[in-house]
Amino acid sequence: MLALLLLLGVAIYWNTREGTKTAREVRAEEGYRAPGFTIEALDGGGVLDVGALIGQKPIFINFWESWCPPCRAEMPYLQKAYEEYGQDVVFVMVNPMTSDTLANAKAFLAEERYTFPVYLDDKDGSVMRLYRVGAFPTSFFIDRSGVIIARHMGAMSEEVVETLMKKIARP
């Protein structure tokens, strides 16, 4: 009986320890603390230090390019979310420029009248690699404590955007 209680205690300890570890360990995966990075604004408005915001405010990160049909499909929902949650959630719309051009990205944003902040990954795609993005669009929803609560690959519906925004914006 004592051995069974001891074994149960060890199992509870390891499970609790593992749960705590994931919230502290930095990894671009659900359940882990989001990696920090700095990134330049598309409009030349300076550099955003996302690392300084992690654990302070909810953050939404979206990787997209202007030529990408699924990216274009979800953009109206992301604009709507920005208008509703932009005061509470930091929006980081990242164009890695892997096969896009600055002129095309700017033209697309102007034509559709998107107002969310857009940032450019550096020439070697370090932010895209840091977040292990292999397809566009890919989005990350990071809660107020800095933990990634959802990673979504592919275009999101309006309902998915709204559901996930509510999870990070309103605790």
Short mmCIF file of N, CA and C in Angstrom, two decimals:
data_model
loop_
_atom_site.label_atom_id
_atom_site.label_comp_id
_atom_site.label_asym_id
_atom_site.label_seq_id
_atom_site.Cartn_x
_atom_site.Cartn_y
_atom_site.Cartn_z
N MET A 1 0.83 -1.19 0.00
CA MET A 1 0.00 0.00 0.00
C MET A 1 0.88 1.26 0.00
N LEU A 2 1.92 1.25 0.84
CA LEU A 2 2.82 2.39 0.90
C LEU A 2 3.51 2.61 -0.44
N ALA A 3 3.90 1.52 -1.10
CA ALA A 3 4.55 1.62 -2.41
C ALA A 3 3.60 2.23 -3.44
N LEU A 4 2.34 1.85 -3.37
CA LEU A 4 1.35 2.38 -4.29
C LEU A 4 1.16 3.89 -4.08
N LEU A 5 1.08 4.32 -2.82
CA LEU A 5 0.94 5.74 -2.52
C LEU A 5 2.17 6.51 -2.96
N LEU A 6 3.34 5.93 -2.75
CA LEU A 6 4.57 6.58 -3.18
C LEU A 6 4.61 6.73 -4.70
N LEU A 7 4.23 5.68 -5.41
CA LEU A 7 4.19 5.71 -6.87
C LEU A 7 3.19 6.76 -7.36
N LEU A 8 2.03 6.83 -6.74
CA LEU A 8 1.03 7.84 -7.09
C LEU A 8 1.56 9.25 -6.85
N GLY A 9 2.23 9.44 -5.74
CA GLY A 9 2.81 10.75 -5.43
C GLY A 9 3.84 11.18 -6.45
N VAL A 10 4.70 10.24 -6.87
CA VAL A 10 5.71 10.54 -7.88
C VAL A 10 5.05 10.90 -9.21
N ALA A 11 4.02 10.15 -9.59
CA ALA A 11 3.31 10.43 -10.84
C ALA A 11 2.68 11.82 -10.81
N ILE A 12 2.06 12.19 -9.72
CA ILE A 12 1.44 13.51 -9.60
C ILE A 12 2.51 14.59 -9.66
N TYR A 13 3.63 14.38 -8.98
CA TYR A 13 4.73 15.34 -9.00
C TYR A 13 5.22 15.57 -10.42
N TRP A 14 5.48 14.49 -11.18
CA TRP A 14 6.02 14.64 -12.53
C TRP A 14 5.01 15.29 -13.46
N ASN A 15 3.74 14.94 -13.32
CA ASN A 15 2.72 15.57 -14.17
C ASN A 15 2.61 17.06 -13.86
N THR A 16 2.63 17.43 -12.59
CA THR A 16 2.56 18.82 -12.20
C THR A 16 3.80 19.56 -12.68
N ARG A 17 4.95 18.94 -12.50
CA ARG A 17 6.21 19.56 -12.91
C ARG A 17 6.23 19.76 -14.42
N GLU A 18 5.76 18.78 -15.17
CA GLU A 18 5.74 18.89 -16.63
C GLU A 18 4.81 20.01 -17.07
N GLY A 19 3.65 20.15 -16.44
CA GLY A 19 2.72 21.22 -16.78
C GLY A 19 3.32 22.58 -16.52
N THR A 20 4.06 22.71 -15.44
CA THR A 20 4.71 23.97 -15.11
C THR A 20 5.84 24.26 -16.10
N LYS A 21 6.56 23.22 -16.46
CA LYS A 21 7.68 23.38 -17.37
C LYS A 21 7.24 23.94 -18.71
N THR A 22 6.12 23.46 -19.26
CA THR A 22 5.71 23.90 -20.58
C THR A 22 5.35 25.38 -20.59
N ALA A 23 4.80 25.89 -19.51
CA ALA A 23 4.43 27.31 -19.48
C ALA A 23 5.66 28.20 -19.38
N ARG A 24 6.77 27.66 -18.94
CA ARG A 24 8.01 28.44 -18.83
C ARG A 24 8.94 28.23 -20.01
N GLU A 25 8.90 27.04 -20.60
CA GLU A 25 9.78 26.72 -21.70
C GLU A 25 9.34 27.49 -22.95
N VAL A 26 10.31 28.03 -23.68
CA VAL A 26 10.01 28.82 -24.87
C VAL A 26 10.07 27.91 -26.09
N ARG A 27 8.95 27.88 -26.80
CA ARG A 27 8.85 27.07 -28.01
C ARG A 27 7.63 27.54 -28.79
N ALA A 28 7.70 27.57 -30.09
CA ALA A 28 6.59 28.05 -30.92
C ALA A 28 5.55 26.94 -31.11
N GLU A 29 4.99 26.47 -29.98
CA GLU A 29 3.98 25.43 -29.99
C GLU A 29 2.92 25.74 -28.94
N GLU A 30 1.73 25.21 -29.16
CA GLU A 30 0.65 25.39 -28.19
C GLU A 30 1.10 24.89 -26.83
N GLY A 31 0.76 25.65 -25.80
CA GLY A 31 1.07 25.27 -24.43
C GLY A 31 2.43 25.74 -23.94
N TYR A 32 3.23 26.32 -24.81
CA TYR A 32 4.55 26.80 -24.45
C TYR A 32 4.59 28.32 -24.51
N ARG A 33 5.56 28.89 -23.82
CA ARG A 33 5.75 30.35 -23.86
C ARG A 33 6.26 30.74 -25.25
N ALA A 34 5.69 31.79 -25.80
CA ALA A 34 6.03 32.24 -27.15
C ALA A 34 7.44 32.81 -27.20
N PRO A 35 8.18 32.52 -28.26
CA PRO A 35 9.51 33.12 -28.43
C PRO A 35 9.40 34.62 -28.75
N GLY A 36 10.32 35.38 -28.24
CA GLY A 36 10.36 36.81 -28.52
C GLY A 36 11.19 37.11 -29.76
N PHE A 37 10.95 38.26 -30.33
CA PHE A 37 11.71 38.71 -31.50
C PHE A 37 11.46 40.20 -31.69
N THR A 38 12.29 40.83 -32.49
CA THR A 38 12.05 42.22 -32.91
C THR A 38 11.80 42.19 -34.41
N ILE A 39 10.98 43.16 -34.87
CA ILE A 39 10.61 43.16 -36.28
C ILE A 39 10.31 44.59 -36.72
N GLU A 40 10.64 44.89 -37.99
CA GLU A 40 10.46 46.24 -38.53
C GLU A 40 9.08 46.42 -39.14
N ALA A 41 8.50 47.60 -38.92
CA ALA A 41 7.20 47.94 -39.48
C ALA A 41 7.32 48.16 -40.98
N LEU A 42 6.32 47.72 -41.72
CA LEU A 42 6.27 47.89 -43.17
C LEU A 42 6.29 49.36 -43.56
N ASP A 43 5.59 50.18 -42.76
CA ASP A 43 5.46 51.60 -43.10
C ASP A 43 6.67 52.44 -42.66
N GLY A 44 7.71 51.78 -42.18
CA GLY A 44 8.89 52.50 -41.74
C GLY A 44 8.73 53.11 -40.36
N GLY A 45 7.68 52.71 -39.65
CA GLY A 45 7.37 53.28 -38.34
C GLY A 45 8.20 52.75 -37.20
N GLY A 46 9.29 52.09 -37.46
CA GLY A 46 10.17 51.63 -36.40
C GLY A 46 10.14 50.13 -36.20
N VAL A 47 10.70 49.73 -35.05
CA VAL A 47 10.86 48.33 -34.73
C VAL A 47 9.95 47.98 -33.56
N LEU A 48 9.29 46.83 -33.65
CA LEU A 48 8.45 46.33 -32.57
C LEU A 48 9.21 45.24 -31.83
N ASP A 49 9.32 45.36 -30.51
CA ASP A 49 9.96 44.34 -29.69
C ASP A 49 8.87 43.45 -29.10
N VAL A 50 8.56 42.38 -29.82
CA VAL A 50 7.51 41.46 -29.38
C VAL A 50 7.93 40.76 -28.09
N GLY A 51 9.20 40.51 -27.93
CA GLY A 51 9.70 39.87 -26.71
C GLY A 51 9.34 40.65 -25.46
N ALA A 52 9.36 41.97 -25.54
CA ALA A 52 9.03 42.81 -24.39
C ALA A 52 7.53 42.76 -24.07
N LEU A 53 6.71 42.39 -25.05
CA LEU A 53 5.26 42.36 -24.85
C LEU A 53 4.76 41.00 -24.37
N ILE A 54 5.53 39.95 -24.64
CA ILE A 54 5.12 38.61 -24.24
C ILE A 54 5.02 38.55 -22.72
N GLY A 55 3.86 38.12 -22.25
CA GLY A 55 3.61 38.06 -20.82
C GLY A 55 3.02 39.34 -20.26
N GLN A 56 2.87 40.36 -21.12
CA GLN A 56 2.30 41.64 -20.70
C GLN A 56 0.90 41.85 -21.28
N LYS A 57 0.75 41.50 -22.56
CA LYS A 57 -0.51 41.70 -23.29
C LYS A 57 -0.76 40.49 -24.17
N PRO A 58 -2.02 40.23 -24.52
CA PRO A 58 -2.29 39.18 -25.50
C PRO A 58 -1.72 39.60 -26.86
N ILE A 59 -1.27 38.63 -27.64
CA ILE A 59 -0.64 38.91 -28.92
C ILE A 59 -1.22 37.97 -29.98
N PHE A 60 -1.48 38.52 -31.15
CA PHE A 60 -1.90 37.72 -32.31
C PHE A 60 -0.83 37.90 -33.37
N ILE A 61 -0.25 36.79 -33.84
CA ILE A 61 0.77 36.84 -34.89
C ILE A 61 0.23 36.07 -36.09
N ASN A 62 0.32 36.71 -37.26
CA ASN A 62 -0.16 36.08 -38.49
C ASN A 62 0.92 36.22 -39.56
N PHE A 63 1.29 35.09 -40.17
CA PHE A 63 2.25 35.08 -41.27
C PHE A 63 1.49 34.95 -42.58
N TRP A 64 1.73 35.88 -43.51
CA TRP A 64 0.97 35.94 -44.75
C TRP A 64 1.81 36.54 -45.87
N GLU A 65 1.36 36.39 -47.10
CA GLU A 65 1.93 37.09 -48.24
C GLU A 65 0.80 37.47 -49.18
N SER A 66 0.99 38.53 -49.95
CA SER A 66 -0.11 39.10 -50.74
C SER A 66 -0.57 38.21 -51.89
N TRP A 67 0.28 37.33 -52.39
CA TRP A 67 -0.08 36.46 -53.50
C TRP A 67 -0.91 35.25 -53.05
N CYS A 68 -1.01 35.02 -51.76
CA CYS A 68 -1.57 33.80 -51.17
C CYS A 68 -3.11 33.86 -51.08
N PRO A 69 -3.84 33.06 -51.88
CA PRO A 69 -5.30 33.09 -51.85
C PRO A 69 -5.90 32.80 -50.46
N PRO A 70 -5.42 31.80 -49.70
CA PRO A 70 -6.00 31.60 -48.35
C PRO A 70 -5.73 32.79 -47.42
N CYS A 71 -4.58 33.44 -47.59
CA CYS A 71 -4.28 34.64 -46.78
C CYS A 71 -5.29 35.73 -47.09
N ARG A 72 -5.52 35.93 -48.37
CA ARG A 72 -6.48 36.96 -48.81
C ARG A 72 -7.88 36.65 -48.30
N ALA A 73 -8.24 35.37 -48.25
CA ALA A 73 -9.59 34.97 -47.82
C ALA A 73 -9.85 35.32 -46.37
N GLU A 74 -8.84 35.18 -45.50
CA GLU A 74 -9.06 35.45 -44.08
C GLU A 74 -8.85 36.90 -43.69
N MET A 75 -8.22 37.69 -44.54
CA MET A 75 -7.88 39.07 -44.19
C MET A 75 -9.07 39.93 -43.75
N PRO A 76 -10.24 39.84 -44.39
CA PRO A 76 -11.37 40.65 -43.90
C PRO A 76 -11.75 40.32 -42.45
N TYR A 77 -11.63 39.06 -42.07
CA TYR A 77 -11.95 38.66 -40.69
C TYR A 77 -10.90 39.17 -39.71
N LEU A 78 -9.65 39.22 -40.17
CA LEU A 78 -8.58 39.73 -39.32
C LEU A 78 -8.71 41.25 -39.16
N GLN A 79 -9.12 41.93 -40.22
CA GLN A 79 -9.36 43.37 -40.11
C GLN A 79 -10.49 43.64 -39.12
N LYS A 80 -11.56 42.87 -39.22
CA LYS A 80 -12.69 43.03 -38.30
C LYS A 80 -12.24 42.78 -36.85
N ALA A 81 -11.43 41.75 -36.66
CA ALA A 81 -10.91 41.44 -35.31
C ALA A 81 -10.02 42.58 -34.81
N TYR A 82 -9.21 43.14 -35.70
CA TYR A 82 -8.35 44.25 -35.31
C TYR A 82 -9.19 45.45 -34.86
N GLU A 83 -10.25 45.73 -35.58
CA GLU A 83 -11.12 46.85 -35.21
C GLU A 83 -11.79 46.61 -33.86
N GLU A 84 -12.12 45.36 -33.57
CA GLU A 84 -12.80 45.05 -32.31
C GLU A 84 -11.84 44.85 -31.13
N TYR A 85 -10.70 44.21 -31.37
CA TYR A 85 -9.80 43.82 -30.29
C TYR A 85 -8.46 44.55 -30.28
N GLY A 86 -8.23 45.42 -31.24
CA GLY A 86 -6.94 46.08 -31.38
C GLY A 86 -6.48 46.88 -30.18
N GLN A 87 -7.40 47.29 -29.32
CA GLN A 87 -7.02 48.02 -28.09
C GLN A 87 -6.48 47.07 -27.03
N ASP A 88 -6.93 45.81 -27.07
CA ASP A 88 -6.57 44.83 -26.04
C ASP A 88 -5.51 43.83 -26.48
N VAL A 89 -5.42 43.60 -27.78
CA VAL A 89 -4.53 42.58 -28.33
C VAL A 89 -3.53 43.25 -29.27
N VAL A 90 -2.26 42.86 -29.15
CA VAL A 90 -1.22 43.35 -30.06
C VAL A 90 -1.29 42.51 -31.33
N PHE A 91 -1.55 43.16 -32.46
CA PHE A 91 -1.60 42.48 -33.75
C PHE A 91 -0.24 42.61 -34.42
N VAL A 92 0.32 41.47 -34.83
CA VAL A 92 1.62 41.44 -35.50
C VAL A 92 1.42 40.66 -36.80
N MET A 93 1.12 41.38 -37.85
CA MET A 93 0.88 40.79 -39.16
C MET A 93 2.23 40.76 -39.90
N VAL A 94 2.80 39.58 -40.04
CA VAL A 94 4.16 39.43 -40.56
C VAL A 94 4.15 38.97 -42.02
N ASN A 95 4.76 39.77 -42.88
CA ASN A 95 4.98 39.35 -44.25
C ASN A 95 6.46 39.00 -44.36
N PRO A 96 6.79 37.72 -44.50
CA PRO A 96 8.20 37.32 -44.54
C PRO A 96 8.89 37.64 -45.87
N MET A 97 8.12 38.04 -46.88
CA MET A 97 8.67 38.41 -48.19
C MET A 97 9.48 37.26 -48.81
N THR A 98 9.02 36.03 -48.63
CA THR A 98 9.74 34.89 -49.22
C THR A 98 9.56 34.87 -50.73
N SER A 99 8.35 35.17 -51.19
CA SER A 99 8.10 35.24 -52.64
C SER A 99 7.10 36.36 -52.93
N ASP A 100 7.15 37.39 -52.14
CA ASP A 100 6.31 38.57 -52.29
C ASP A 100 7.23 39.74 -52.59
N THR A 101 6.66 40.85 -52.99
CA THR A 101 7.45 42.06 -53.15
C THR A 101 6.85 43.14 -52.27
N LEU A 102 7.66 44.09 -51.91
CA LEU A 102 7.20 45.19 -51.09
C LEU A 102 6.10 45.97 -51.82
N ALA A 103 6.27 46.16 -53.12
CA ALA A 103 5.28 46.89 -53.91
C ALA A 103 3.94 46.15 -53.93
N ASN A 104 3.97 44.84 -54.12
CA ASN A 104 2.73 44.05 -54.15
C ASN A 104 2.04 44.05 -52.79
N ALA A 105 2.81 43.91 -51.73
CA ALA A 105 2.23 43.90 -50.38
C ALA A 105 1.57 45.24 -50.08
N LYS A 106 2.26 46.33 -50.37
CA LYS A 106 1.70 47.66 -50.12
C LYS A 106 0.46 47.92 -50.97
N ALA A 107 0.49 47.51 -52.22
CA ALA A 107 -0.66 47.71 -53.11
C ALA A 107 -1.87 46.93 -52.62
N PHE A 108 -1.66 45.69 -52.20
CA PHE A 108 -2.76 44.86 -51.68
C PHE A 108 -3.38 45.49 -50.44
N LEU A 109 -2.56 45.90 -49.50
CA LEU A 109 -3.06 46.50 -48.26
C LEU A 109 -3.82 47.79 -48.54
N ALA A 110 -3.31 48.61 -49.45
CA ALA A 110 -3.97 49.88 -49.79
C ALA A 110 -5.29 49.63 -50.52
N GLU A 111 -5.28 48.71 -51.45
CA GLU A 111 -6.48 48.41 -52.24
C GLU A 111 -7.63 47.92 -51.34
N GLU A 112 -7.29 47.07 -50.38
CA GLU A 112 -8.31 46.50 -49.49
C GLU A 112 -8.58 47.38 -48.26
N ARG A 113 -7.78 48.43 -48.10
CA ARG A 113 -7.91 49.39 -47.00
C ARG A 113 -7.75 48.72 -45.62
N TYR A 114 -6.77 47.83 -45.53
CA TYR A 114 -6.48 47.20 -44.24
C TYR A 114 -5.68 48.16 -43.38
N THR A 115 -6.04 48.23 -42.10
CA THR A 115 -5.40 49.18 -41.20
C THR A 115 -4.59 48.52 -40.09
N PHE A 116 -4.60 47.20 -40.02
CA PHE A 116 -3.81 46.54 -38.99
C PHE A 116 -2.32 46.75 -39.26
N PRO A 117 -1.50 46.70 -38.20
CA PRO A 117 -0.06 46.92 -38.39
C PRO A 117 0.60 45.72 -39.08
N VAL A 118 1.45 46.03 -40.05
CA VAL A 118 2.15 45.00 -40.81
C VAL A 118 3.65 45.17 -40.61
N TYR A 119 4.32 44.03 -40.48
CA TYR A 119 5.76 44.01 -40.24
C TYR A 119 6.43 43.11 -41.26
N LEU A 120 7.71 43.41 -41.54
CA LEU A 120 8.48 42.63 -42.50
C LEU A 120 9.54 41.82 -41.79
N ASP A 121 9.55 40.53 -42.07
CA ASP A 121 10.61 39.68 -41.53
C ASP A 121 11.91 40.11 -42.21
N ASP A 122 13.03 39.88 -41.53
CA ASP A 122 14.29 40.28 -42.15
C ASP A 122 14.57 39.41 -43.37
N LYS A 123 15.57 39.76 -44.12
CA LYS A 123 15.83 39.11 -45.41
C LYS A 123 16.08 37.61 -45.30
N ASP A 124 16.53 37.15 -44.15
CA ASP A 124 16.79 35.71 -44.04
C ASP A 124 15.63 34.95 -43.39
N GLY A 125 14.50 35.61 -43.13
CA GLY A 125 13.31 34.93 -42.61
C GLY A 125 13.46 34.39 -41.20
N SER A 126 14.20 35.09 -40.35
CA SER A 126 14.49 34.55 -39.02
C SER A 126 13.24 34.38 -38.15
N VAL A 127 12.27 35.28 -38.26
CA VAL A 127 11.06 35.15 -37.45
C VAL A 127 10.23 33.97 -37.94
N MET A 128 10.13 33.83 -39.25
CA MET A 128 9.41 32.70 -39.83
C MET A 128 10.04 31.37 -39.39
N ARG A 129 11.35 31.31 -39.39
CA ARG A 129 12.04 30.09 -38.94
C ARG A 129 11.86 29.88 -37.44
N LEU A 130 11.94 30.96 -36.66
CA LEU A 130 11.76 30.87 -35.21
C LEU A 130 10.40 30.25 -34.87
N TYR A 131 9.37 30.63 -35.63
CA TYR A 131 8.01 30.12 -35.39
C TYR A 131 7.68 28.91 -36.25
N ARG A 132 8.67 28.40 -36.94
CA ARG A 132 8.56 27.18 -37.75
C ARG A 132 7.34 27.22 -38.67
N VAL A 133 7.25 28.30 -39.44
CA VAL A 133 6.14 28.47 -40.37
C VAL A 133 6.53 27.81 -41.69
N GLY A 134 5.70 26.87 -42.13
CA GLY A 134 5.97 26.17 -43.37
C GLY A 134 4.92 26.42 -44.44
N ALA A 135 3.85 27.13 -44.09
CA ALA A 135 2.78 27.41 -45.04
C ALA A 135 2.10 28.72 -44.66
N PHE A 136 1.49 29.34 -45.65
CA PHE A 136 0.74 30.58 -45.41
C PHE A 136 -0.74 30.33 -45.59
N PRO A 137 -1.57 30.95 -44.80
CA PRO A 137 -1.24 31.70 -43.59
C PRO A 137 -1.05 30.75 -42.41
N THR A 138 -0.29 31.22 -41.45
CA THR A 138 -0.15 30.54 -40.16
C THR A 138 -0.31 31.61 -39.08
N SER A 139 -1.15 31.30 -38.09
CA SER A 139 -1.45 32.26 -37.03
C SER A 139 -1.17 31.68 -35.66
N PHE A 140 -0.78 32.57 -34.74
CA PHE A 140 -0.53 32.21 -33.35
C PHE A 140 -1.34 33.12 -32.45
N PHE A 141 -2.03 32.54 -31.49
CA PHE A 141 -2.80 33.29 -30.49
C PHE A 141 -2.11 33.09 -29.15
N ILE A 142 -1.61 34.18 -28.59
CA ILE A 142 -0.80 34.14 -27.37
C ILE A 142 -1.55 34.87 -26.26
N ASP A 143 -1.76 34.19 -25.15
CA ASP A 143 -2.55 34.80 -24.07
C ASP A 143 -1.73 35.81 -23.28
N ARG A 144 -2.37 36.44 -22.34
CA ARG A 144 -1.77 37.51 -21.53
C ARG A 144 -0.54 37.03 -20.76
N SER A 145 -0.48 35.74 -20.43
CA SER A 145 0.67 35.23 -19.68
C SER A 145 1.84 34.85 -20.59
N GLY A 146 1.64 34.95 -21.92
CA GLY A 146 2.72 34.67 -22.86
C GLY A 146 2.70 33.26 -23.43
N VAL A 147 1.65 32.50 -23.14
CA VAL A 147 1.55 31.12 -23.61
C VAL A 147 0.75 31.06 -24.90
N ILE A 148 1.25 30.29 -25.85
CA ILE A 148 0.53 30.10 -27.11
C ILE A 148 -0.65 29.18 -26.84
N ILE A 149 -1.86 29.71 -27.03
CA ILE A 149 -3.05 28.88 -26.78
C ILE A 149 -3.55 28.24 -28.07
N ALA A 150 -3.16 28.77 -29.22
CA ALA A 150 -3.56 28.15 -30.49
C ALA A 150 -2.58 28.52 -31.59
N ARG A 151 -2.33 27.53 -32.44
CA ARG A 151 -1.57 27.73 -33.68
C ARG A 151 -2.50 27.24 -34.78
N HIS A 152 -2.76 28.08 -35.74
CA HIS A 152 -3.70 27.71 -36.80
C HIS A 152 -3.02 27.85 -38.15
N MET A 153 -2.97 26.75 -38.90
CA MET A 153 -2.40 26.77 -40.25
C MET A 153 -3.55 26.77 -41.24
N GLY A 154 -3.46 27.63 -42.25
CA GLY A 154 -4.52 27.73 -43.25
C GLY A 154 -5.45 28.88 -42.92
N ALA A 155 -6.33 29.17 -43.88
CA ALA A 155 -7.27 30.28 -43.70
C ALA A 155 -8.26 29.98 -42.58
N MET A 156 -8.53 30.99 -41.78
CA MET A 156 -9.50 30.87 -40.70
C MET A 156 -10.83 31.47 -41.13
N SER A 157 -11.90 30.87 -40.65
CA SER A 157 -13.23 31.44 -40.86
C SER A 157 -13.44 32.57 -39.87
N GLU A 158 -14.46 33.35 -40.09
CA GLU A 158 -14.78 34.43 -39.17
C GLU A 158 -15.06 33.90 -37.77
N GLU A 159 -15.74 32.75 -37.69
CA GLU A 159 -16.07 32.15 -36.39
C GLU A 159 -14.82 31.70 -35.64
N VAL A 160 -13.87 31.11 -36.35
CA VAL A 160 -12.63 30.67 -35.72
C VAL A 160 -11.85 31.87 -35.18
N VAL A 161 -11.73 32.92 -35.99
CA VAL A 161 -11.02 34.13 -35.55
C VAL A 161 -11.68 34.68 -34.28
N GLU A 162 -12.99 34.80 -34.31
CA GLU A 162 -13.72 35.37 -33.16
C GLU A 162 -13.55 34.51 -31.91
N THR A 163 -13.68 33.21 -32.05
CA THR A 163 -13.55 32.30 -30.90
C THR A 163 -12.16 32.39 -30.27
N LEU A 164 -11.13 32.38 -31.10
CA LEU A 164 -9.77 32.42 -30.58
C LEU A 164 -9.40 33.79 -30.03
N MET A 165 -9.90 34.84 -30.65
CA MET A 165 -9.65 36.19 -30.13
C MET A 165 -10.26 36.34 -28.73
N LYS A 166 -11.45 35.83 -28.55
CA LYS A 166 -12.11 35.92 -27.24
C LYS A 166 -11.29 35.20 -26.17
N LYS A 167 -10.65 34.10 -26.55
CA LYS A 167 -9.85 33.35 -25.59
C LYS A 167 -8.64 34.13 -25.09
N ILE A 168 -8.06 34.96 -25.95
CA ILE A 168 -6.87 35.70 -25.50
C ILE A 168 -7.19 37.11 -25.03
N ALA A 169 -8.25 37.71 -25.59
CA ALA A 169 -8.53 39.12 -25.27
C ALA A 169 -9.29 39.30 -23.98
N ARG A 170 -10.14 38.38 -23.68
CA ARG A 170 -11.00 38.53 -22.49
C ARG A 170 -10.87 37.31 -21.61
N PRO A 171 -10.01 37.42 -20.62
CA PRO A 171 -9.74 36.26 -19.75
C PRO A 171 -10.95 35.80 -18.96
#
